[in-house]
């Protein structure tokens, strides 16, 4: 420990420089120089020094990414130079014409162009004064945006302070905030797990995360940034766009991969095609390329129209869109009571897949789009995402169709359907014993990852509940073979198999039961953590909030949720009934020798032929390993089946051990020969 103020100040500065360096290596260069523990130790030391000597805290300290600052949130910010948009082109001829016009105006036919991927994100303006990030704003209407500084500060790939010795006095950069496709899917899983509404696509996820009122939430979202242009700059000049990008890199601002300089139209066209081909293996969503005249003097000569520069143009990919008609709009009740609208569509083929349904997300979205039955709509598929209705393109309305409005009552049980609070867009059925909720709860309870009751799928559950054979999940265990045989779906053999599967599920480990109950915030992982810690349902039910909070992976929100869940009379009764039926609800001890994969993280990508993905994940877990969904440098193995996605590319880039299915099966076999 340093014993004087100057010494502390010096150590603090030293730590900040080191941490900034490591953040730059990790978040900007994607090439970390130290292990996470070392980085964490530096950050902890800095935090503790700053706590002891708060007079040394500066806003650009790496500890100050999440501040208290809500005050300026979303206030209007007038851009010093308007944020324009780009003209779109869609084919080779458009690009040839565009280049032709530039050659004509500049009188130069040896032009250079910078070509860049067009990232489908949210554009922002970052203002740096003397190298320090002071204001960040969204594009808004191009003239005035919204202040999102507090949220932007939480994004690690955005430097709070520019790197380098001589920074411009005023430097305004523009770029795209986005979310990687994998991160987007994980985020949606998490939101669903927490009973929240998932985002429609990565762009909405980025926009929604950026517009959170609480920067602490934004901080948890995997937002990233690429720089692509600038506003006002004082104290530095460039002669080409490429030079500007190079300076940005040296200042610690990320730029997209693949960017290059082209000298001919053919090169530009080849680049666009190459990007389109690579589209699925690139971690983030692209919707085309952007072509920019490289020489800034030539850019000046070309100038602007009211909406866009004449020196840059977007050259878009063929959209994964199609038109079709809406046959019906249905509402579904989920297992937590959330009521969501879905459009049934006339089947249409979209990039090789037949689509007959699209999500409408929520009732605000329906109102915004004003979708009605019989409308012709434009639908879009992005990556693995569920198809989505983009807009209505033809309203074949007879005048009799009314706008589709949110139901006031649950379509299944008639109980009131309400929004829990103003912030929420979802409406929920308030009846905890709603049969539609019970149906979904039971399907979840029986699913492969939970109690794994084979044969108890959607159709069987529907009949059981429709026939009033089940009014609580525990009733399942009282059903006899004859009860099943009375249903349309079951003959003797099938009914017996069903009984056997239900009986077998009684000895499932506690973790599966906890996941199967569908407790808010309790996904497979949290369920495992709880089961590992408490071993039996009784012990878990007696845990206090404080005790739950002490568990590493469990924060105050989840702890409170779990505690409240087990405090409900209906749940206490449910557990009692489970006990009466002889259900174990215990987590078996895992003998140490049987966890050879302890601490190893796996990511599965593509399809496996020998077993389903969830069986493979279960197997990894049984051996002590940890299956996860996104590849990072912490991943130990990536298992690549057929048609692997961008996860494989990322794994190769990070030098992670890749196992094909054959090698993976061999590994499992060696570790557990049964
Ligand atoms: S340059 C004067 N470069 O596309 C406009 N924009 O449709 C300067 N975008 O609002 C923008 N990737 O948010 C530029 N490599 C890229 C881009 C890009 C995505 C967005 C940007 C802009 C929108 C225009």
mmCIF file of C-alpha atoms and ligand atoms in Angstrom, residues 82-88 115-124 139 174-177 226-230 241 256 259 286-292 304 307-309 311-312 314 316, ligand 1:
data_model
loop_
_atom_site.group_PDB
_atom_site.id
_atom_site.type_symbol
_atom_site.label_atom_id
_atom_site.label_comp_id
_atom_site.label_asym_id
_atom_site.label_seq_id
_atom_site.Cartn_x
_atom_site.Cartn_y
_atom_site.Cartn_z
ATOM 1 C CA UNK A 82 -26.722 16.438 -39.266
ATOM 2 C CA UNK A 83 -26.669 12.647 -39.207
ATOM 3 C CA UNK A 84 -27.736 11.763 -42.719
ATOM 4 C CA UNK A 85 -28.842 8.449 -44.104
ATOM 5 C CA UNK A 86 -27.615 6.570 -47.165
ATOM 6 C CA UNK A 87 -29.152 6.079 -50.565
ATOM 7 C CA UNK A 88 -29.807 2.417 -51.283
ATOM 8 C CA UNK A 115 -16.056 -0.699 -48.982
ATOM 9 C CA UNK A 116 -17.483 -1.681 -45.614
ATOM 10 C CA UNK A 117 -20.080 -4.098 -44.326
ATOM 11 C CA UNK A 118 -23.399 -2.390 -43.628
ATOM 12 C CA UNK A 119 -24.208 -3.357 -40.086
ATOM 13 C CA UNK A 120 -27.798 -3.653 -39.081
ATOM 14 C CA UNK A 121 -27.719 -1.839 -35.775
ATOM 15 C CA UNK A 122 -28.505 1.544 -34.260
ATOM 16 C CA UNK A 123 -26.433 4.552 -35.227
ATOM 17 C CA UNK A 124 -24.999 6.814 -32.562
ATOM 18 C CA UNK A 139 -29.547 9.638 -34.521
ATOM 19 C CA UNK A 174 -20.406 7.994 -35.586
ATOM 20 C CA UNK A 175 -20.959 4.323 -35.698
ATOM 21 C CA UNK A 176 -23.253 1.437 -35.125
ATOM 22 C CA UNK A 177 -24.319 -0.133 -31.831
ATOM 23 C CA UNK A 226 -18.187 -0.182 -34.746
ATOM 24 C CA UNK A 227 -17.114 3.225 -35.974
ATOM 25 C CA UNK A 228 -18.048 4.154 -39.555
ATOM 26 C CA UNK A 229 -18.123 7.920 -39.988
ATOM 27 C CA UNK A 230 -17.703 11.268 -38.270
ATOM 28 C CA UNK A 241 -11.655 8.004 -45.242
ATOM 29 C CA UNK A 256 -15.850 -3.751 -38.728
ATOM 30 C CA UNK A 259 -13.211 -3.322 -44.747
ATOM 31 C CA UNK A 286 -25.383 -7.374 -42.166
ATOM 32 C CA UNK A 287 -27.875 -6.086 -44.683
ATOM 33 C CA UNK A 288 -25.470 -5.015 -47.402
ATOM 34 C CA UNK A 289 -22.278 -3.083 -47.925
ATOM 35 C CA UNK A 290 -21.527 0.630 -47.905
ATOM 36 C CA UNK A 291 -19.349 2.104 -50.656
ATOM 37 C CA UNK A 292 -17.583 5.370 -49.841
ATOM 38 C CA UNK A 304 -24.891 16.063 -50.284
ATOM 39 C CA UNK A 307 -31.037 13.350 -47.060
ATOM 40 C CA UNK A 308 -27.758 11.673 -47.919
ATOM 41 C CA UNK A 309 -24.208 12.167 -49.135
ATOM 42 C CA UNK A 311 -20.174 10.238 -52.099
ATOM 43 C CA UNK A 312 -21.495 7.169 -50.323
ATOM 44 C CA UNK A 314 -25.496 1.396 -49.604
ATOM 45 C CA UNK A 316 -27.953 -3.998 -50.204
HETATM 46 S S1 LIG B 1 -21.817 5.604 -43.232
HETATM 47 C C1 LIG B 1 -23.899 9.826 -44.132
HETATM 48 N N1 LIG B 1 -21.167 3.128 -42.887
HETATM 49 O O1 LIG B 1 -26.712 2.809 -42.182
HETATM 50 C C2 LIG B 1 -24.161 8.468 -43.631
HETATM 51 N N2 LIG B 1 -23.346 3.781 -42.255
HETATM 52 O O2 LIG B 1 -28.824 3.675 -43.973
HETATM 53 C C3 LIG B 1 -22.931 7.906 -43.082
HETATM 54 N N3 LIG B 1 -24.685 1.978 -41.292
HETATM 55 O O3 LIG B 1 -27.527 5.739 -40.479
HETATM 56 C C4 LIG B 1 -23.143 6.544 -42.658
HETATM 57 N N4 LIG B 1 -23.169 0.407 -41.450
HETATM 58 O O4 LIG B 1 -26.442 3.884 -39.129
HETATM 59 C C5 LIG B 1 -22.130 4.037 -42.757
HETATM 60 N N5 LIG B 1 -20.412 0.948 -42.622
HETATM 61 C C6 LIG B 1 -21.373 1.854 -42.491
HETATM 62 C C7 LIG B 1 -22.630 1.543 -41.949
HETATM 63 C C8 LIG B 1 -23.592 2.540 -41.858
HETATM 64 C C9 LIG B 1 -24.400 0.695 -41.058
HETATM 65 C C10 LIG B 1 -25.986 2.611 -41.002
HETATM 66 C C11 LIG B 1 -25.872 3.982 -40.391
HETATM 67 C C12 LIG B 1 -26.708 4.887 -41.242
HETATM 68 C C13 LIG B 1 -27.552 3.920 -42.003
HETATM 69 C C14 LIG B 1 -27.939 4.515 -43.329
#
